[in-house]
PDB file of C-alpha atoms in Angstrom:
ATOM      1  CA  MET A   1    -233.502 -19.055-217.938  1.00 47.00           C
ATOM      2  CA  LYS A   2    -233.811 -19.487-221.482  1.00 48.00           C
ATOM      3  CA  MET A   3    -229.780 -18.888-221.506  1.00 47.00           C
ATOM      4  CA  ILE A   4    -229.562 -21.720-218.924  1.00 45.00           C
ATOM      5  CA  HIS A   5    -231.476 -23.999-221.456  1.00 42.00           C
ATOM      6  CA  PHE A   6    -229.900 -23.419-224.432  1.00 41.00           C
ATOM      7  CA  LEU A   7    -225.943 -23.388-222.663  1.00 35.00           C
ATOM      8  CA  PHE A   8    -227.185 -26.728-221.377  1.00 37.00           C
ATOM      9  CA  LEU A   9    -228.561 -28.395-224.815  1.00 38.00           C
ATOM     10  CA  PHE A  10    -225.082 -26.615-226.606  1.00 39.00           C
ATOM     11  CA  ALA A  11    -222.858 -28.812-223.498  1.00 38.00           C
ATOM     12  CA  LEU A  12    -225.138 -31.989-224.509  1.00 36.00           C
ATOM     13  CA  VAL A  13    -225.196 -31.858-227.528  1.00 38.00           C
ATOM     14  CA  SER A  14    -221.159 -31.017-227.669  1.00 38.00           C
ATOM     15  CA  PHE A  15    -220.664 -33.980-225.718  1.00 37.00           C
ATOM     16  CA  THR A  16    -222.681 -36.300-227.678  1.00 36.00           C
ATOM     17  CA  SER A  17    -221.198 -35.293-231.313  1.00 33.00           C
ATOM     18  CA  HIS A  18    -217.781 -36.146-229.183  1.00 34.00           C
ATOM     19  CA  ALA A  19    -218.628 -39.659-227.986  1.00 34.00           C
ATOM     20  CA  SER A  20    -220.244 -40.724-231.519  1.00 38.00           C
ATOM     21  CA  VAL A  21    -216.592 -39.412-233.278  1.00 46.00           C
ATOM     22  CA  ASN A  22    -214.621 -41.396-230.483  1.00 65.00           C
ATOM     23  CA  ASP A  23    -216.600 -44.880-230.834  1.00 81.00           C
ATOM     24  CA  PHE A  24    -213.510 -46.856-229.706  1.00 88.00           C
ATOM     25  CA  CYS A  25    -209.873 -46.018-229.254  1.00 92.00           C
ATOM     26  CA  VAL A  26    -207.945 -49.154-229.826  1.00 94.00           C
ATOM     27  CA  ALA A  27    -204.617 -48.851-227.741  1.00 94.00           C
ATOM     28  CA  ASP A  28    -201.001 -47.821-228.724  1.00 93.00           C
ATOM     29  CA  LEU A  29    -199.336 -50.294-226.863  1.00 93.00           C
ATOM     30  CA  LYS A  30    -196.404 -48.825-227.594  1.00 90.00           C
ATOM     31  CA  GLY A  31    -196.837 -45.551-225.264  1.00 86.00           C
ATOM     32  CA  PRO A  32    -197.703 -45.645-221.481  1.00 85.00           C
ATOM     33  CA  ASP A  33    -200.543 -46.785-219.696  1.00 81.00           C
ATOM     34  CA  SER A  34    -202.454 -44.074-217.621  1.00 77.00           C
ATOM     35  CA  PRO A  35    -205.507 -44.138-215.324  1.00 74.00           C
ATOM     36  CA  SER A  36    -207.493 -43.422-217.961  1.00 72.00           C
ATOM     37  CA  GLY A  37    -206.149 -46.671-220.311  1.00 78.00           C
ATOM     38  CA  TYR A  38    -203.156 -46.396-223.090  1.00 88.00           C
ATOM     39  CA  GLN A  39    -203.427 -43.577-225.535  1.00 91.00           C
ATOM     40  CA  CYS A  40    -205.281 -44.113-228.973  1.00 92.00           C
ATOM     41  CA  LYS A  41    -203.899 -46.106-232.142  1.00 92.00           C
ATOM     42  CA  PRO A  42    -203.644 -43.683-235.322  1.00 92.00           C
ATOM     43  CA  PRO A  43    -207.376 -44.596-236.830  1.00 89.00           C
ATOM     44  CA  ASN A  44    -205.961 -45.225-240.295  1.00 91.00           C
ATOM     45  CA  THR A  45    -203.433 -48.379-238.856  1.00 93.00           C
ATOM     46  CA  VAL A  46    -206.544 -49.916-237.071  1.00 94.00           C
ATOM     47  CA  THR A  47    -207.630 -53.328-238.269  1.00 95.00           C
ATOM     48  CA  VAL A  48    -210.154 -55.850-237.739  1.00 96.00           C
ATOM     49  CA  ASP A  49    -207.233 -57.453-235.971  1.00 95.00           C
ATOM     50  CA  ASP A  50    -207.511 -54.921-232.670  1.00 95.00           C
ATOM     51  CA  PHE A  51    -210.920 -56.010-232.271  1.00 95.00           C
ATOM     52  CA  VAL A  52    -210.629 -60.094-232.315  1.00 96.00           C
ATOM     53  CA  PHE A  53    -208.243 -62.260-229.599  1.00 95.00           C
ATOM     54  CA  SER A  54    -208.172 -65.344-230.826  1.00 93.00           C
ATOM     55  CA  GLY A  55    -205.538 -67.101-227.996  1.00 89.00           C
ATOM     56  CA  PHE A  56    -208.517 -68.450-225.573  1.00 91.00           C
ATOM     57  CA  VAL A  57    -207.168 -71.622-225.338  1.00 93.00           C
ATOM     58  CA  ALA A  58    -206.556 -74.105-222.443  1.00 94.00           C
ATOM     59  CA  GLY A  59    -202.905 -72.952-220.173  1.00 93.00           C
ATOM     60  CA  ASN A  60    -200.438 -74.468-218.674  1.00 95.00           C
ATOM     61  CA  THR A  61    -201.418 -75.774-215.328  1.00 96.00           C
ATOM     62  CA  THR A  62    -198.539 -77.179-214.144  1.00 94.00           C
ATOM     63  CA  ASN A  63    -197.384 -74.552-211.707  1.00 91.00           C
ATOM     64  CA  THR A  64    -197.462 -73.819-208.001  1.00 88.00           C
ATOM     65  CA  PHE A  65    -201.228 -73.681-207.987  1.00 92.00           C
ATOM     66  CA  ASN A  66    -201.986 -76.432-211.099  1.00 95.00           C
ATOM     67  CA  ALA A  67    -203.687 -73.409-212.910  1.00 96.00           C
ATOM     68  CA  ALA A  68    -204.221 -71.287-215.348  1.00 96.00           C
ATOM     69  CA  LEU A  69    -205.123 -67.921-216.580  1.00 95.00           C
ATOM     70  CA  THR A  70    -205.396 -66.672-220.274  1.00 96.00           C
ATOM     71  CA  SER A  71    -206.176 -63.694-220.055  1.00 96.00           C
ATOM     72  CA  ALA A  72    -207.883 -61.319-222.781  1.00 96.00           C
ATOM     73  CA  PHE A  73    -206.943 -57.986-220.952  1.00 96.00           C
ATOM     74  CA  VAL A  74    -205.760 -54.894-223.214  1.00 95.00           C
ATOM     75  CA  THR A  75    -202.629 -55.991-222.952  1.00 94.00           C
ATOM     76  CA  ASP A  76    -203.655 -58.569-225.062  1.00 95.00           C
ATOM     77  CA  PHE A  77    -206.532 -57.486-227.166  1.00 96.00           C
ATOM     78  CA  PRO A  78    -205.849 -53.335-227.581  1.00 95.00           C
ATOM     79  CA  GLY A  79    -209.571 -52.999-229.205  1.00 95.00           C
ATOM     80  CA  VAL A  80    -210.910 -53.277-225.498  1.00 95.00           C
ATOM     81  CA  ASN A  81    -209.271 -50.358-224.239  1.00 93.00           C
ATOM     82  CA  GLY A  82    -211.236 -47.680-222.599  1.00 90.00           C
ATOM     83  CA  LEU A  83    -214.623 -49.957-223.228  1.00 92.00           C
ATOM     84  CA  GLY A  84    -214.456 -51.226-219.240  1.00 93.00           C
ATOM     85  CA  VAL A  85    -214.553 -54.984-220.108  1.00 95.00           C
ATOM     86  CA  SER A  86    -212.669 -57.941-220.723  1.00 96.00           C
ATOM     87  CA  ALA A  87    -212.109 -61.545-220.263  1.00 96.00           C
ATOM     88  CA  ALA A  88    -209.811 -64.269-219.221  1.00 96.00           C
ATOM     89  CA  ARG A  89    -210.608 -68.600-219.063  1.00 97.00           C
ATOM     90  CA  LEU A  90    -209.449 -70.063-216.499  1.00 97.00           C
ATOM     91  CA  ASP A  91    -208.160 -73.562-216.355  1.00 98.00           C
ATOM     92  CA  ILE A  92    -207.813 -75.446-212.517  1.00 98.00           C
ATOM     93  CA  ALA A  93    -206.246 -78.749-212.933  1.00 97.00           C
ATOM     94  CA  LYS A  94    -207.236 -81.600-210.356  1.00 96.00           C
ATOM     95  CA  GLY A  95    -206.528 -80.659-206.909  1.00 95.00           C
ATOM     96  CA  GLY A  96    -205.307 -76.868-207.674  1.00 96.00           C
ATOM     97  CA  SER A  97    -206.662 -73.692-206.869  1.00 95.00           C
ATOM     98  CA  ILE A  98    -206.516 -69.416-207.569  1.00 94.00           C
ATOM     99  CA  PRO A  99    -205.506 -68.497-204.086  1.00 92.00           C
ATOM    100  CA  MET A 100    -206.655 -65.617-202.357  1.00 93.00           C
ATOM    101  CA  HIS A 101    -206.108 -62.260-204.338  1.00 94.00           C
ATOM    102  CA  THR A 102    -208.221 -58.868-205.489  1.00 94.00           C
ATOM    103  CA  HIS A 103    -208.729 -57.404-208.347  1.00 94.00           C
ATOM    104  CA  PRO A 104    -208.551 -53.644-207.477  1.00 92.00           C
ATOM    105  CA  ALA A 105    -210.087 -52.273-210.889  1.00 89.00           C
ATOM    106  CA  ALA A 106    -213.041 -54.395-211.806  1.00 95.00           C
ATOM    107  CA  THR A 107    -215.821 -56.419-210.837  1.00 97.00           C
ATOM    108  CA  GLU A 108    -215.507 -60.396-211.618  1.00 97.00           C
ATOM    109  CA  LEU A 109    -217.626 -62.778-213.309  1.00 97.00           C
ATOM    110  CA  LEU A 110    -217.064 -66.468-213.380  1.00 97.00           C
ATOM    111  CA  ILE A 111    -219.017 -68.585-215.845  1.00 97.00           C
ATOM    112  CA  MET A 112    -218.781 -71.943-215.145  1.00 97.00           C
ATOM    113  CA  VAL A 113    -218.186 -74.490-218.256  1.00 97.00           C
ATOM    114  CA  GLU A 114    -216.762 -77.471-216.972  1.00 97.00           C
ATOM    115  CA  GLY A 115    -215.886 -79.316-214.178  1.00 98.00           C
ATOM    116  CA  GLN A 116    -216.637 -78.352-210.317  1.00 98.00           C
ATOM    117  CA  ILE A 117    -215.464 -75.450-208.838  1.00 98.00           C
ATOM    118  CA  THR A 118    -215.592 -74.080-204.853  1.00 98.00           C
ATOM    119  CA  ALA A 119    -215.475 -70.156-205.093  1.00 98.00           C
ATOM    120  CA  GLY A 120    -216.197 -67.120-202.972  1.00 97.00           C
ATOM    121  CA  PHE A 121    -215.475 -63.671-201.430  1.00 97.00           C
ATOM    122  CA  MET A 122    -215.348 -62.623-198.386  1.00 94.00           C
ATOM    123  CA  THR A 123    -215.529 -59.184-196.455  1.00 92.00           C
ATOM    124  CA  PRO A 124    -215.012 -57.995-193.033  1.00 91.00           C
ATOM    125  CA  THR A 125    -218.308 -59.340-191.554  1.00 94.00           C
ATOM    126  CA  ALA A 126    -219.354 -62.205-193.575  1.00 95.00           C
ATOM    127  CA  LEU A 127    -218.505 -65.237-196.161  1.00 96.00           C
ATOM    128  CA  TYR A 128    -219.580 -65.945-198.898  1.00 97.00           C
ATOM    129  CA  THR A 129    -219.057 -69.207-200.876  1.00 97.00           C
ATOM    130  CA  LYS A 130    -220.418 -71.988-202.998  1.00 98.00           C
ATOM    131  CA  THR A 131    -219.756 -74.914-205.024  1.00 98.00           C
ATOM    132  CA  LEU A 132    -219.882 -74.338-208.555  1.00 98.00           C
ATOM    133  CA  LYS A 133    -221.140 -76.265-211.648  1.00 97.00           C
ATOM    134  CA  PRO A 134    -221.451 -76.149-215.308  1.00 97.00           C
ATOM    135  CA  GLY A 135    -223.979 -73.349-216.174  1.00 96.00           C
ATOM    136  CA  ASP A 136    -223.587 -71.438-212.605  1.00 98.00           C
ATOM    137  CA  ILE A 137    -222.428 -67.952-212.918  1.00 97.00           C
ATOM    138  CA  MET A 138    -220.883 -66.250-209.660  1.00 98.00           C
ATOM    139  CA  VAL A 139    -219.766 -62.477-209.012  1.00 98.00           C
ATOM    140  CA  PHE A 140    -217.090 -60.806-206.785  1.00 97.00           C
ATOM    141  CA  PRO A 141    -217.557 -57.627-206.362  1.00 97.00           C
ATOM    142  CA  GLN A 142    -214.616 -54.735-206.853  1.00 95.00           C
ATOM    143  CA  GLY A 143    -211.570 -54.878-204.776  1.00 93.00           C
ATOM    144  CA  GLN A 144    -213.428 -57.932-202.324  1.00 95.00           C
ATOM    145  CA  LEU A 145    -210.655 -60.332-201.154  1.00 95.00           C
ATOM    146  CA  HIS A 146    -211.970 -64.112-203.445  1.00 96.00           C
ATOM    147  CA  PHE A 147    -210.922 -67.701-204.383  1.00 96.00           C
ATOM    148  CA  GLN A 148    -211.407 -70.396-206.207  1.00 97.00           C
ATOM    149  CA  VAL A 149    -210.396 -74.429-205.941  1.00 97.00           C
ATOM    150  CA  ASN A 150    -210.942 -77.003-207.824  1.00 98.00           C
ATOM    151  CA  SER A 151    -213.444 -79.488-205.948  1.00 97.00           C
ATOM    152  CA  GLY A 152    -214.136 -82.021-208.249  1.00 95.00           C
ATOM    153  CA  ASN A 153    -212.199 -85.051-209.665  1.00 95.00           C
ATOM    154  CA  GLY A 154    -210.925 -83.892-212.871  1.00 96.00           C
ATOM    155  CA  LYS A 155    -210.049 -80.574-214.570  1.00 97.00           C
ATOM    156  CA  ALA A 156    -212.344 -77.541-214.220  1.00 98.00           C
ATOM    157  CA  THR A 157    -212.582 -74.854-216.788  1.00 97.00           C
ATOM    158  CA  ALA A 158    -214.487 -71.017-216.566  1.00 97.00           C
ATOM    159  CA  PHE A 159    -214.596 -68.115-218.327  1.00 97.00           C
ATOM    160  CA  LEU A 160    -213.945 -64.661-216.510  1.00 97.00           C
ATOM    161  CA  ALA A 161    -215.237 -61.619-217.147  1.00 97.00           C
ATOM    162  CA  PHE A 162    -213.879 -58.004-215.893  1.00 97.00           C
ATOM    163  CA  SER A 163    -215.512 -54.395-215.853  1.00 96.00           C
ATOM    164  CA  SER A 164    -212.226 -53.445-216.467  1.00 94.00           C
ATOM    165  CA  ALA A 165    -210.074 -53.224-219.644  1.00 94.00           C
ATOM    166  CA  ASN A 166    -207.248 -54.006-217.097  1.00 92.00           C
ATOM    167  CA  PRO A 167    -208.269 -55.351-213.702  1.00 93.00           C
ATOM    168  CA  GLY A 168    -204.992 -55.704-212.062  1.00 90.00           C
ATOM    169  CA  ALA A 169    -204.507 -59.025-209.261  1.00 91.00           C
ATOM    170  CA  GLN A 170    -203.436 -59.040-206.015  1.00 90.00           C
ATOM    171  CA  LEU A 171    -202.436 -62.065-205.381  1.00 86.00           C
ATOM    172  CA  LEU A 172    -202.253 -62.618-201.422  1.00 83.00           C
ATOM    173  CA  ASP A 173    -199.906 -65.245-201.528  1.00 85.00           C
ATOM    174  CA  LEU A 174    -196.971 -63.173-203.332  1.00 86.00           C
ATOM    175  CA  LEU A 175    -197.536 -60.860-201.737  1.00 86.00           C
ATOM    176  CA  LEU A 176    -196.733 -62.354-197.840  1.00 85.00           C
ATOM    177  CA  PHE A 177    -193.973 -64.509-199.325  1.00 86.00           C
ATOM    178  CA  GLY A 178    -192.841 -63.171-202.304  1.00 87.00           C
ATOM    179  CA  ASN A 179    -191.080 -60.215-200.981  1.00 87.00           C
ATOM    180  CA  THR A 180    -187.547 -59.174-199.640  1.00 89.00           C
ATOM    181  CA  LEU A 181    -188.929 -58.298-196.015  1.00 89.00           C
ATOM    182  CA  PRO A 182    -186.760 -60.232-193.726  1.00 89.00           C
ATOM    183  CA  SER A 183    -188.469 -63.338-192.300  1.00 90.00           C
ATOM    184  CA  ASP A 184    -189.133 -62.514-188.823  1.00 88.00           C
ATOM    185  CA  LEU A 185    -190.876 -59.579-189.636  1.00 88.00           C
ATOM    186  CA  VAL A 186    -192.815 -61.511-191.652  1.00 85.00           C
ATOM    187  CA  ALA A 187    -193.511 -63.593-188.996  1.00 87.00           C
ATOM    188  CA  GLN A 188    -194.765 -61.196-186.547  1.00 89.00           C
ATOM    189  CA  THR A 189    -197.184 -59.698-188.484  1.00 87.00           C
ATOM    190  CA  THR A 190    -198.572 -63.376-190.139  1.00 84.00           C
ATOM    191  CA  PHE A 191    -198.836 -65.207-186.685  1.00 87.00           C
ATOM    192  CA  LEU A 192    -196.736 -67.589-188.660  1.00 88.00           C
ATOM    193  CA  ASP A 193    -193.273 -69.127-187.215  1.00 89.00           C
ATOM    194  CA  VAL A 194    -190.190 -68.305-189.225  1.00 89.00           C
ATOM    195  CA  ALA A 195    -189.283 -71.490-190.318  1.00 87.00           C
ATOM    196  CA  GLN A 196    -192.800 -72.125-192.023  1.00 88.00           C
ATOM    197  CA  VAL A 197    -192.267 -68.121-193.503  1.00 82.00           C
ATOM    198  CA  LYS A 198    -188.404 -69.377-194.990  1.00 87.00           C
ATOM    199  CA  LYS A 199    -190.250 -72.216-196.405  1.00 85.00           C
ATOM    200  CA  LEU A 200    -193.063 -70.218-198.137  1.00 85.00           C
ATOM    201  CA  LYS A 201    -190.969 -67.220-199.143  1.00 86.00           C
ATOM    202  CA  ALA A 202    -188.989 -70.047-200.833  1.00 86.00           C
ATOM    203  CA  ARG A 203    -191.941 -71.668-202.925  1.00 85.00           C
ATOM    204  CA  PHE A 204    -193.454 -68.601-204.004  1.00 83.00           C
ATOM    205  CA  GLY A 205    -189.323 -66.307-204.735  1.00 84.00           C
ATOM    206  CA  GLY A 206    -188.692 -64.378-201.983  1.00 83.00           C
ATOM    207  CA  LYS A 207    -185.804 -63.677-199.954  1.00 80.00           C
ATOM    208  CA  GLY A 208    -185.005 -62.897-196.576  1.00 81.00           C
TER     209      GLY A 208
END
């Protein structure tokens, strides 16, 4: 039994010692990405600028969605590599929206700053939706289909936090209509008519 205790303590000390040596792993963006993140930059090349992101400004909302996401993910902010956290700024013009989407790799926390956003997420059995105002925070569990709509009279701004350095995003509209599947096949699987599918394909860059 003493031997088991010794081996356990040895393993624990070895693990904590390894963790203390590797306090961070600034991403080497020149290398490949992997499920565990990017490889680390050599320590002698790391600078304070790797841990600072200075681009958190309003994005251009002149687009299909009348919205802009300014991301501070690992590809923008190498210092968050491996830390399980990242951020973004969301700006939505009047009448704009972020359509139904998921983040396969992260839970999202939305912090309202300006304006009014109606947001929600859904499961196979329930819908959770709320109109948010400055000071409100809403969480969207990892992988759940969710949306944000500017329901106010002016622009809306929110800050987003994610439980991953690279949360990923799958937009339902782009998945459905930004592809090369034949329009009649998309129509059959969405119960839309072919003309409407072709119209949406033209809007979201799809073909077929």
